[in-house]
XYZ file of C-alpha atoms in Angstrom:
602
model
C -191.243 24.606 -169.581
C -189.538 26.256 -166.369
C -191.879 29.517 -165.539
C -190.480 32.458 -163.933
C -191.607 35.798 -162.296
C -191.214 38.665 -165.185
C -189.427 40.993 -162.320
C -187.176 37.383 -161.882
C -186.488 37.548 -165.892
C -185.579 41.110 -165.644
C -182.667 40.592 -163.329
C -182.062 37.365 -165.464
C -181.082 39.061 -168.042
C -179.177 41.727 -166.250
C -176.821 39.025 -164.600
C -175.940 37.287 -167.827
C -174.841 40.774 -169.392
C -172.415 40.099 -166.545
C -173.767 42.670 -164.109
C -173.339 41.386 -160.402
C -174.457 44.320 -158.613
C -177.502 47.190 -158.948
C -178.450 50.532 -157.121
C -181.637 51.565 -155.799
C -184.305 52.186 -152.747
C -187.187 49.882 -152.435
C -191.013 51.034 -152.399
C -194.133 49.232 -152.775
C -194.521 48.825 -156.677
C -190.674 47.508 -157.296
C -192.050 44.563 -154.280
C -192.150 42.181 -157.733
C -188.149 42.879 -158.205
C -187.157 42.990 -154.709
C -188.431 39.661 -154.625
C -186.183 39.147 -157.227
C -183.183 40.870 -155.876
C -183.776 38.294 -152.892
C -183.477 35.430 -155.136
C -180.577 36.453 -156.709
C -178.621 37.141 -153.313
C -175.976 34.993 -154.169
C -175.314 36.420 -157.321
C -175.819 40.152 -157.491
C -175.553 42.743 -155.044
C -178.131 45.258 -154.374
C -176.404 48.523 -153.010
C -179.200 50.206 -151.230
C -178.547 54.331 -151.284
C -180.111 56.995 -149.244
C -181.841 58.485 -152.303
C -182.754 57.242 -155.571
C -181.415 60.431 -157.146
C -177.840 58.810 -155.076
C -178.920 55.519 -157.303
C -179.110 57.191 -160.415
C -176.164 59.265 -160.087
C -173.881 55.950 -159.301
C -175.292 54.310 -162.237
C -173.677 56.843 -164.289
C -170.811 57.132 -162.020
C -169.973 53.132 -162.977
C -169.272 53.573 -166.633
C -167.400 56.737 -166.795
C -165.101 54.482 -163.912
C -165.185 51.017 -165.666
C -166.753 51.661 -169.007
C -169.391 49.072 -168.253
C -173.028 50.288 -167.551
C -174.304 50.520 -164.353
C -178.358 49.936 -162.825
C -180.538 51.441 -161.103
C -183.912 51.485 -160.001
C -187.008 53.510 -158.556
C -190.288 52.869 -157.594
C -193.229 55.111 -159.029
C -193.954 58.293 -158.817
C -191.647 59.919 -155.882
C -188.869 57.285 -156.435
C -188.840 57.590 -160.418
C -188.870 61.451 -160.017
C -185.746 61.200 -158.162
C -183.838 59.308 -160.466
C -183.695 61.968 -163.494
C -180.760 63.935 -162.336
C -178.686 60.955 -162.547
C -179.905 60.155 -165.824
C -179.425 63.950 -167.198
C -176.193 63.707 -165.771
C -175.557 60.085 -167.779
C -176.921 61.955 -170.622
C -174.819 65.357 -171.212
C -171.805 63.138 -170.541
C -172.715 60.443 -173.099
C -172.728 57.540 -170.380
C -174.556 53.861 -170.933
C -176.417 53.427 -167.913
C -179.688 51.346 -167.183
C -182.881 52.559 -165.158
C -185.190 50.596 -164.219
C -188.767 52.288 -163.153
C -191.470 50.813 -161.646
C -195.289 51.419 -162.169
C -198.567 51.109 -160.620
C -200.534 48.050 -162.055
C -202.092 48.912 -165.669
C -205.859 48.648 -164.011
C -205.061 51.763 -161.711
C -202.716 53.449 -164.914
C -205.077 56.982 -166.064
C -206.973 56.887 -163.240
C -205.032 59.602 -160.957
C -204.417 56.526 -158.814
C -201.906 56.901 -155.882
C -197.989 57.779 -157.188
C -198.787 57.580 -160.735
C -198.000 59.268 -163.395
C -197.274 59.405 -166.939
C -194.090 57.793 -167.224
C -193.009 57.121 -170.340
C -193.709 60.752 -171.439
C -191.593 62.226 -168.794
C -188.432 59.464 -168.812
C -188.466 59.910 -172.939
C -186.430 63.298 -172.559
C -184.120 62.360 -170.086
C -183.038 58.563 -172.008
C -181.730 57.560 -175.432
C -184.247 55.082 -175.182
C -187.460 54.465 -173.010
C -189.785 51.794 -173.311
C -192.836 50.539 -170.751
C -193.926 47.031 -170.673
C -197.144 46.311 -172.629
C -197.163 42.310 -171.212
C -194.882 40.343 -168.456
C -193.494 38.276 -171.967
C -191.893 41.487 -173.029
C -189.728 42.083 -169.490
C -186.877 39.774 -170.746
C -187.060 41.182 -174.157
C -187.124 45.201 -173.240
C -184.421 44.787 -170.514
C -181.638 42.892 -173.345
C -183.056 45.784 -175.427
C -182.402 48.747 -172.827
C -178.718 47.503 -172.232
C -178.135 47.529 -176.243
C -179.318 50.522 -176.629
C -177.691 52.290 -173.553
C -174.155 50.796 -175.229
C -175.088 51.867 -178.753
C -176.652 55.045 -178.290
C -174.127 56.031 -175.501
C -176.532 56.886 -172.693
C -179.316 56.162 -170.611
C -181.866 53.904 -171.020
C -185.012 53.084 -169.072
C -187.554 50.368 -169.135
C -190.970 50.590 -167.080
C -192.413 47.896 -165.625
C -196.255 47.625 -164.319
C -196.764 46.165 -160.815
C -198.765 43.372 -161.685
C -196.527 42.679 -164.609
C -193.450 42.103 -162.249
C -195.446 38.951 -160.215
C -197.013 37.079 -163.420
C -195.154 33.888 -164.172
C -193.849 33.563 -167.854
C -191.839 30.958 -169.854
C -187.590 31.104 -168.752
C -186.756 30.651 -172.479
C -184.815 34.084 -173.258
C -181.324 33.810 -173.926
C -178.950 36.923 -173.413
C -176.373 37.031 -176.694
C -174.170 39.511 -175.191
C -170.700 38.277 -177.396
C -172.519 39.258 -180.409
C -172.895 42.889 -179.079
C -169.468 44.594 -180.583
C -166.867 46.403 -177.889
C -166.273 50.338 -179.887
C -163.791 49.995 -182.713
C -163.830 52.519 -184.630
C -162.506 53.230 -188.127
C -159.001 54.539 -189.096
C -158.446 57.457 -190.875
C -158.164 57.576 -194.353
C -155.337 58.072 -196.486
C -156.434 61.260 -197.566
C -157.327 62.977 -194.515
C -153.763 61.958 -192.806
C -152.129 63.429 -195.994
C -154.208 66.855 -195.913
C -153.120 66.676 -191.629
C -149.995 66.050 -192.195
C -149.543 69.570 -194.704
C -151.438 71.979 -192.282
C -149.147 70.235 -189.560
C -145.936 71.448 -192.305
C -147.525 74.725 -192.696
C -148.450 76.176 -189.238
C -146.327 78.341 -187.190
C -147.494 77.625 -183.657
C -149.684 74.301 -183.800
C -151.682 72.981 -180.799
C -153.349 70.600 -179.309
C -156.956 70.500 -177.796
C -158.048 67.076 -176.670
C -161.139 65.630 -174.716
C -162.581 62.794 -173.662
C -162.583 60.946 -176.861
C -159.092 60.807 -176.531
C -159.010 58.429 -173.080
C -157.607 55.848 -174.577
C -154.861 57.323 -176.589
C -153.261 58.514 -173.948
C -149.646 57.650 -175.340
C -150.312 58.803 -178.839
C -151.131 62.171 -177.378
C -147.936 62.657 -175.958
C -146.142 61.027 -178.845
C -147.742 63.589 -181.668
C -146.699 66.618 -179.138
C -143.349 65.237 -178.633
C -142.691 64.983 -182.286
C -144.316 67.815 -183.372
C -143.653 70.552 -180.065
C -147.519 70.866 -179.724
C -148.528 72.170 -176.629
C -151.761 70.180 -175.270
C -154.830 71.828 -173.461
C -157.755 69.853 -172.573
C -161.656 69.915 -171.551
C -162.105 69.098 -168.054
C -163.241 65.830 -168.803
C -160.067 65.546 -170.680
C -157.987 65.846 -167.552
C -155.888 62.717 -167.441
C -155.547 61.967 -170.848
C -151.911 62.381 -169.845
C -150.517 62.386 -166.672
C -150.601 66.103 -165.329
C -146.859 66.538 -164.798
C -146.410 65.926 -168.670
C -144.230 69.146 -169.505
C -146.611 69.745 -172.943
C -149.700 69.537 -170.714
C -150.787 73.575 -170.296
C -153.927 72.001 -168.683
C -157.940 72.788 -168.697
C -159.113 75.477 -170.712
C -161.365 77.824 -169.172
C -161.958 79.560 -165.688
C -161.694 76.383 -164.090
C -158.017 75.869 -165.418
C -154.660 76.851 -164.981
C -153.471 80.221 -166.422
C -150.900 78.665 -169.304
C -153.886 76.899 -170.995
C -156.203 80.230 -171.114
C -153.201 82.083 -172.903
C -151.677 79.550 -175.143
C -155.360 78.640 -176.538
C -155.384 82.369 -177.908
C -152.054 82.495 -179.528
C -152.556 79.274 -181.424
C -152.795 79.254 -185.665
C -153.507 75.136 -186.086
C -155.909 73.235 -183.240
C -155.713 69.385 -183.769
C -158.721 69.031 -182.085
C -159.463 65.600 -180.567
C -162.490 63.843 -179.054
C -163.542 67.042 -177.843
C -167.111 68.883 -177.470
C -166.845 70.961 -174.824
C -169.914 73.446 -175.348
C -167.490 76.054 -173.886
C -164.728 75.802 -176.670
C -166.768 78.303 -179.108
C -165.852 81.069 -176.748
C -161.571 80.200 -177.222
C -159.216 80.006 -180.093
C -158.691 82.542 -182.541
C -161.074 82.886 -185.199
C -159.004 82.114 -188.518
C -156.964 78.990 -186.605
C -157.037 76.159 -188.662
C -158.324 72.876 -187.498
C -158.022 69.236 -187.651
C -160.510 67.950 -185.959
C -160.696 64.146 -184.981
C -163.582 62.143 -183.511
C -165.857 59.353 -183.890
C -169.531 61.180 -184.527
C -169.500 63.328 -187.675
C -172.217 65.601 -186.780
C -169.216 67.190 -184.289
C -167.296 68.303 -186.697
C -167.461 72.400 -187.164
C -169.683 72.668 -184.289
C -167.427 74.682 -182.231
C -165.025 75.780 -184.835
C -164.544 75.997 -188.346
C -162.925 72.672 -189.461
C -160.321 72.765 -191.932
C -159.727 68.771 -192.006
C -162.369 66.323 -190.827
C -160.922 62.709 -189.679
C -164.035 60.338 -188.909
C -161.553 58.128 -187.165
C -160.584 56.507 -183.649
C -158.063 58.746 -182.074
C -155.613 56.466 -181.169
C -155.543 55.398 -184.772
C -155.567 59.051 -185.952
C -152.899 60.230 -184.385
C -150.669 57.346 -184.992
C -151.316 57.952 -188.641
C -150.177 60.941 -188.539
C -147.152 60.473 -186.085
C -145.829 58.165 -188.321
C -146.926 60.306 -191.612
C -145.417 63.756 -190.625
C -141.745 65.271 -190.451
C -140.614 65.969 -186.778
C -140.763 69.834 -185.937
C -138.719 71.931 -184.112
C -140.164 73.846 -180.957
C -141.716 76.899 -182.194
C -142.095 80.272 -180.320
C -145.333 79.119 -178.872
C -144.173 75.999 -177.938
C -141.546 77.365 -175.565
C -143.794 80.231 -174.314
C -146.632 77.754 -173.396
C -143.384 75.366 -171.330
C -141.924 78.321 -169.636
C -145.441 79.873 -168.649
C -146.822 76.849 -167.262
C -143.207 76.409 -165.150
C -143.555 79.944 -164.122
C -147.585 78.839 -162.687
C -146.036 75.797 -161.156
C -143.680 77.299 -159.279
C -146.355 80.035 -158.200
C -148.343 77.460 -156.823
C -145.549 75.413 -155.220
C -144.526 78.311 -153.403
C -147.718 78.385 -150.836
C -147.629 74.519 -150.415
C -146.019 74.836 -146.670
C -148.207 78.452 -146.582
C -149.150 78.718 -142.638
C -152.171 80.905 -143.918
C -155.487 80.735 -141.752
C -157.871 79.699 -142.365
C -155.769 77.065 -144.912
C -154.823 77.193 -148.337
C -155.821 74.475 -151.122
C -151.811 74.246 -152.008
C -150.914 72.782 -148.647
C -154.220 70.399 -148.427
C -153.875 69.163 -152.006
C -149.844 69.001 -151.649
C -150.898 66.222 -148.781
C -153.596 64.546 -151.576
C -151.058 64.614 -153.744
C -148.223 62.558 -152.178
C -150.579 60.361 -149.771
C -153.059 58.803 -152.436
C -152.276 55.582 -153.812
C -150.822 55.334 -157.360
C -154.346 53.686 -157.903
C -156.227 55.793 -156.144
C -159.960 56.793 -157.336
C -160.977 60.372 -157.204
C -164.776 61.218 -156.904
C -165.100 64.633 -157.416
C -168.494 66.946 -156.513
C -168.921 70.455 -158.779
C -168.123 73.538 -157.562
C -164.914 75.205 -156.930
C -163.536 71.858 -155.960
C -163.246 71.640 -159.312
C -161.171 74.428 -159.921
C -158.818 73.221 -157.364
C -158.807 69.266 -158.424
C -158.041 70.880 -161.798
C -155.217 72.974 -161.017
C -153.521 70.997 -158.039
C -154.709 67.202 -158.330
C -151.535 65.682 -160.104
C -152.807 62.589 -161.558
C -150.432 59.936 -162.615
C -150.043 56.296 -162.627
C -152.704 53.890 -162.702
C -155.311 56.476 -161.320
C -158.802 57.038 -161.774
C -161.233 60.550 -161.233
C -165.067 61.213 -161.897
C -167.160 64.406 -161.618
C -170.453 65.669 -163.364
C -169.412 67.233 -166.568
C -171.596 68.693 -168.867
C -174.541 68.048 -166.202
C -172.356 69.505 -163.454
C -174.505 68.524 -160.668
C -173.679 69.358 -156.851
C -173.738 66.249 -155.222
C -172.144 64.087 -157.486
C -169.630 63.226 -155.223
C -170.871 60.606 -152.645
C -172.875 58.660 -155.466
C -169.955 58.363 -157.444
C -167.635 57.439 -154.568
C -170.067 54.587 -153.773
C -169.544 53.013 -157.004
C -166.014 53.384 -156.491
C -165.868 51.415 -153.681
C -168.454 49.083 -155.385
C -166.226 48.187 -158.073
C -163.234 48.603 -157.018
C -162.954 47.531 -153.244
C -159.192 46.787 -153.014
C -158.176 50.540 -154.365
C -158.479 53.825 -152.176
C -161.202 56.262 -152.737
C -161.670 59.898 -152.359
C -164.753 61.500 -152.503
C -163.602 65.348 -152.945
C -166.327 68.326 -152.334
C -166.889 71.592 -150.861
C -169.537 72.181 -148.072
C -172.242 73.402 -150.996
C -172.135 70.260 -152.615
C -171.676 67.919 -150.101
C -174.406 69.057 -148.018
C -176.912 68.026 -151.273
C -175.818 63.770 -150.803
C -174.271 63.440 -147.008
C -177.120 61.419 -146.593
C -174.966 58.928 -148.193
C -172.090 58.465 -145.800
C -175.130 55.750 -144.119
C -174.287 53.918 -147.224
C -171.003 53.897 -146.883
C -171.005 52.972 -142.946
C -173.851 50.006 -143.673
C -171.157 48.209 -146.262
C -168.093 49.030 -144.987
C -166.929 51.090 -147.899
C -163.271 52.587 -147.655
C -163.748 55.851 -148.917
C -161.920 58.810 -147.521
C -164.973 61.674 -147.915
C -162.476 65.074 -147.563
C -165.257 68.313 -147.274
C -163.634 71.815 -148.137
C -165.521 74.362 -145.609
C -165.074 77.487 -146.998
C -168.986 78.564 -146.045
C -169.709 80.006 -149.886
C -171.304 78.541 -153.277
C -167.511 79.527 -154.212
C -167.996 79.015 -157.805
C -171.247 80.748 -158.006
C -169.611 83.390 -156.062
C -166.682 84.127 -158.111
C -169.149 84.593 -161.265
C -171.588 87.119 -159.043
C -168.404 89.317 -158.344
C -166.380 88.396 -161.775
C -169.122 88.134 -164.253
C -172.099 89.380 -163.302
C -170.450 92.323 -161.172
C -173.626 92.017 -158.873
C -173.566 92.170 -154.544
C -173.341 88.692 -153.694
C -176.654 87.187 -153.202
C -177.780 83.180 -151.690
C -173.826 82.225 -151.950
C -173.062 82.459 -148.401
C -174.259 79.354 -146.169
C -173.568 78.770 -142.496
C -170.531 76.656 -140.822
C -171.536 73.244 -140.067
C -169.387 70.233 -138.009
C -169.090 67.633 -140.506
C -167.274 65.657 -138.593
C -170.110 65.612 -135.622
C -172.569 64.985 -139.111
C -170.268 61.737 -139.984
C -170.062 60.396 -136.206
C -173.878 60.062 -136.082
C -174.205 58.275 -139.359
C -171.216 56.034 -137.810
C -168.322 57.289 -139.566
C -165.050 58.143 -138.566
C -165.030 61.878 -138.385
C -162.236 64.365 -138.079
C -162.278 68.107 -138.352
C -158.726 69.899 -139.765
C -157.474 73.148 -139.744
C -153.583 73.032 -140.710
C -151.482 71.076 -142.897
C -150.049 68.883 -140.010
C -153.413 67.839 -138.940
C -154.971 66.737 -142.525
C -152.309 64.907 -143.267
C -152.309 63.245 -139.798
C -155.696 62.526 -140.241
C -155.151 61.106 -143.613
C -152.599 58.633 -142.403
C -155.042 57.418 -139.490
C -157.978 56.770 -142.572
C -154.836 54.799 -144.140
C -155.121 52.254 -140.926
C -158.456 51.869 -140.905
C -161.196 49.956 -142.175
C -164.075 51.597 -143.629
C -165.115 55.223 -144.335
C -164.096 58.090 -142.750
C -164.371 62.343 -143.261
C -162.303 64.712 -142.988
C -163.859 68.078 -142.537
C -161.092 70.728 -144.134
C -161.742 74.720 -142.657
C -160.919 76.285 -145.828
C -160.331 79.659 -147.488
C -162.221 81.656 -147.689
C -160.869 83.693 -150.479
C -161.608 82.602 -154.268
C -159.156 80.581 -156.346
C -157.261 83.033 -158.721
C -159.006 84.095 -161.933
C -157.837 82.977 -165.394
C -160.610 84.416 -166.881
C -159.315 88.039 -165.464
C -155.937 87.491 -165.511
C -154.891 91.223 -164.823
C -151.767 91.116 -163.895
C -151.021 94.833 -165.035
C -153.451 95.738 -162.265
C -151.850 96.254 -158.528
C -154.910 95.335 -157.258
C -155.674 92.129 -158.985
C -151.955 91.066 -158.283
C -152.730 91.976 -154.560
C -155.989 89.697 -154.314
C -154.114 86.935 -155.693
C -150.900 87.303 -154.177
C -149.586 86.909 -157.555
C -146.262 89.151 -157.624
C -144.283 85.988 -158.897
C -146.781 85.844 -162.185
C -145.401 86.808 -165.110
C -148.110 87.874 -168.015
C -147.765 85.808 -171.117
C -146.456 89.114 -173.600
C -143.028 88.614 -170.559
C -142.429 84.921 -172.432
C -143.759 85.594 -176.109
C -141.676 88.546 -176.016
C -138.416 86.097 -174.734
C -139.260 83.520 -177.121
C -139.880 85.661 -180.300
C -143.593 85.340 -180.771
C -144.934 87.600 -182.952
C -147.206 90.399 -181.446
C -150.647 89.299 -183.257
C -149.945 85.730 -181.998
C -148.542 86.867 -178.543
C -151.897 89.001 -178.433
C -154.109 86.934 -180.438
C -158.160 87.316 -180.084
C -159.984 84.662 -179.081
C -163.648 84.550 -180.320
C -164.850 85.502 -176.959
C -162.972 88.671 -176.467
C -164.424 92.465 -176.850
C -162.723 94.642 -179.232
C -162.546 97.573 -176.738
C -163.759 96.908 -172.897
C -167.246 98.019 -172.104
C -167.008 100.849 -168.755
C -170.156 98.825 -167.351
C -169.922 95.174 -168.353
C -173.208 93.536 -168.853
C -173.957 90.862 -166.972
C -172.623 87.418 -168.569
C -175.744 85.838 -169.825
C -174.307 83.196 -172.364
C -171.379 81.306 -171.192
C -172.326 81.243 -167.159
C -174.157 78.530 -165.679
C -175.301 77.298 -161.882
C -173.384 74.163 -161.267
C -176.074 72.155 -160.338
């Protein structure tokens, strides 16, 4: 029988799962499966990053893109270290990716021999599954048994493999049997549930709409139900082009990240159909006696956030079809037109500073340039930080497009990683890496990446010289002097021309989108280095527009406050007013700092 190196087997195995391509930096245990990646040259392609944690992080970038898994690798100790902030971040979001980790031979393993270390104890927190090698026979075997569990368990899996292990010839007699792994289809709903939907749907005054990531593919059937029964529709983050963003029922993200429509409507709402969603953040909105339908695939979601009135253990495009064609078309209730002429009046707001001559810039004018110059394919890679606040509010996605960020993770420096895989996978559409100067600064490294392949990735870096998101919770949360936000100017652009990229540095309106047309020309990567704002994007989570001074800060004289539309459409005052779970009976004179729902981004 044909023998083979185990490290050869590995990548085997990997390539008939129909994986051409794998991420990683090379060190002196992985020697066995560089050896390998050599021999399979003219079949895969080894992208090698800056930075294994860059690796890890475009692993996980490739299946929230693609829905296929992506690879990675690291060698041991410093290399494997690096890798677990990709795989947290392929964890919290519930994303099938593959590591694989090398390890010093099993003679020098409990020794305290050079760059080892325990492993399997350390990777078993940050997987769904982990595994080391006990003999070279098992390589084949382990890595067809990572890549099922990564796809069944919905996350990241690792398998360790000894040095010695990796060069030891073994029998080429495994067979991948990847057509008898399933693709997700899930169950419809029953009869039942649709029927006990359908009533509370009958029954409620001002029903909603609060979908997530679960709901991807039922993009269509989202708009349908709130088009037949006048529901308005807010979102996670990660829910964020569910439906294109110019939908008129869209009210947007939820939360301080989000537009102001979304923040209000959520509190005035008496029925939530509440779909694919598990945003950790959604126990702090809706009001407390809502009802809820709640649909999603995993059971053990239901009533974690909210009290669930009806439970559908269903596929959300089947769901809501079920009930689309089940229930009686409504009429728009109070609500309904509140939530469409409050998210106009927000619009408008914001479409009045797109040609703003404000220095230094605005995001309106910069993102009003994203907006109409991107491709109706175009992929968005987005860092974490207050670029997120402004992708959520001003990136209109439509069409055929794709976007990717760190969500329950929320890791600074997502950004490059994931706009490598972009460009990996997708090499004929247009990429955008989006991030501010914070979170760029954390993966720059990998614009040498980009340069060494030729990647066409338009890297745009908002300067505003501030951890802006971290800011805005110092002065808005935890009302404390701002402390380790502020960081120095840098010149991107000179940062990009030594790691040969095209580098531009922007100030106005005219000259981004000059630049932007010149990156349309070219071939390969380029940056754009944006001198932002300084000034913080305007706070949902306040939203005091009864105070002078708020309205001031914000320049926010053209807001209207959400009582000016309930009142116009005939909301009731309890409803117009309603108390979401998060909100203080009476406001405290010295707020305590926020201790529960505030995070660092990274």
């Amino acid at each position: 029988m044909t023998k083979i190196n185990g490290s050869d087997a590995m990548l085997k195995v990997i390539y008939d799962w129909g994986i051409d391509h794998i991420y990683g930096f090379p060190g002196g245990s992985f020697d066995s499966s560089m050896n390998a990646i050599y021999d399979f040259r003219d079949k895969m392609k080894f992208i090698e990053v800056r930075h294994e944690e860059a690796g890890a992080l475009a692993a996980s970038a490739e299946y929230k893109l693609t829905g296929k898994l992506g690879v990675c690798f690291g060698s041991a100790g410093p290399g494997a270290a690096h890798l677990f902030n990709g795989l947290y971040d392929a964890k919290f979001d519930k994303t099938p990716m593959v590591a694989i980790v090398a390890n010093v031979p099993t003679s020098r393993q409990d020794i305290d021999f050079f760059q080892a270390f325990d492993e399997d104890k350390w990777f078993l927190n940050a997987s769904v599954w982990c595994r080391q090698a006990k003999t070279a026979e098992q390589i084949p075997i382990l890595t067809d048994e990572a890549i099922r569990q990564a796809y069944a368990r919905k996350g990241p899996a690792v398998i360790i493999i000894p040095k010695d292990y990796g060069w030891q010839k073994i029998d080429d007699n495994f067979r991948v049997n990847k057509d008898a792994h399933p693709a997700d289809n899930y169950p419809a709903p029953t009869k039942a549930s649709v029927e006990e939907a359908v009533k509370l749907l009958k029954e409620a005054k001002n029903p909603t709409m609060y979908i997530g990531l679960g709901a991807k593919d039922a993009g269509e059937e989202v708009k349908g139900f709130a088009e037949k029964f006048k529901t308005p529709i807010m979102s996670s983050y990660l829910g964020k082009g569910v439906v294109e963003d110019k939908f008129p029922a869209y009210m947007g993200t939820i939360g301080r990240i989000g537009p102001k429509a979304a923040q209000e409507v959520q509190s005035a709402t008496d029925l939530v159909v509440w779909v694919g969603n598990n945003s950790p953040f959604s126990v702090l909105w809706f009001p407390k006696n809502a009802k809820v339908i709640q649909i999603d695939v995993d059971s053990a979601k239901f009533g974690k956030r909210h009290s669930t009135d009806v439970s559908m253990l269903a596929d959300a495009k089947k769901a809501l079809r079920a009930i689309i064609d089940a229930g009686e078309e409504r009429s728009e209730s109070p609500l309904y037109k509140a939530a469409i002429a409050d998210r106009e009046n927000w619009d408008a707001w914001q479409a009045s500073f797109k040609n703003s001559d404000e220095m230094p810039v605005r995001p309106e004018p910069i993102w009003d340039v994203i907006n109409k110059k991107a491709d109706d394919n175009a992929i968005f890679a987005i860092d974490v930080g207050n670029v997120n606040v402004d992708s959520c509010r001003l990136l209109n996605l439509h069409d055929d497009q794709k976007w990717t960020t760190s969500g329950l993770h929320a890791t600074m420096g997502y950004g490059a990683p994931a706009a490598l895989t972009a460009a990996t996978v997708y090499p004929d559409r247009e990429v955008w890496q989006l991030a501010g100067d914070g979170g760029f600064a954390m993966m720059n490294q990998e614009l040498l990446t980009m340069a060494r392949y030729n990647m066409h990735v338009l890297n745009i870096v908002f300067t505003n010289e501030t951890l802006g998101y971290i800011q805005a919770e110092q002065e808005d949360e935890s009302h404390q002097p701002l402390s380790g936000v502020i960081i120095p100017d840098n010149d991107w652009a000179k940062v990009a021309e030594g790691m040969n990229v095209k580098g531009v540095t922007v100030r106005t309106k005219k000259e981004f989108e000059d630049a932007v047309d010149e990156f349309k020309k070219m071939d390969g990567p380029m940056l754009i280095d944006v001198k932002y704002t300084h000034e913080m994007p305007y706070s949902t989570e306040l939203n005091s527009l009864d105070d002078p001074a708020f309205v001031k800060k914000y320049q926010a004289e053209d807001l209207k406050p959400f009582s000016y539309f309930a009142e116009k459409y005939g909301l009731e005052a309890d409803a117009a007013t309603g108390a979401s779970q998060h909100e203080e009976s009476e406001p405290e004179e010295d707020p305590a700092p926020d201790t529960v729902s505030g995070a660092s981004q990274h």
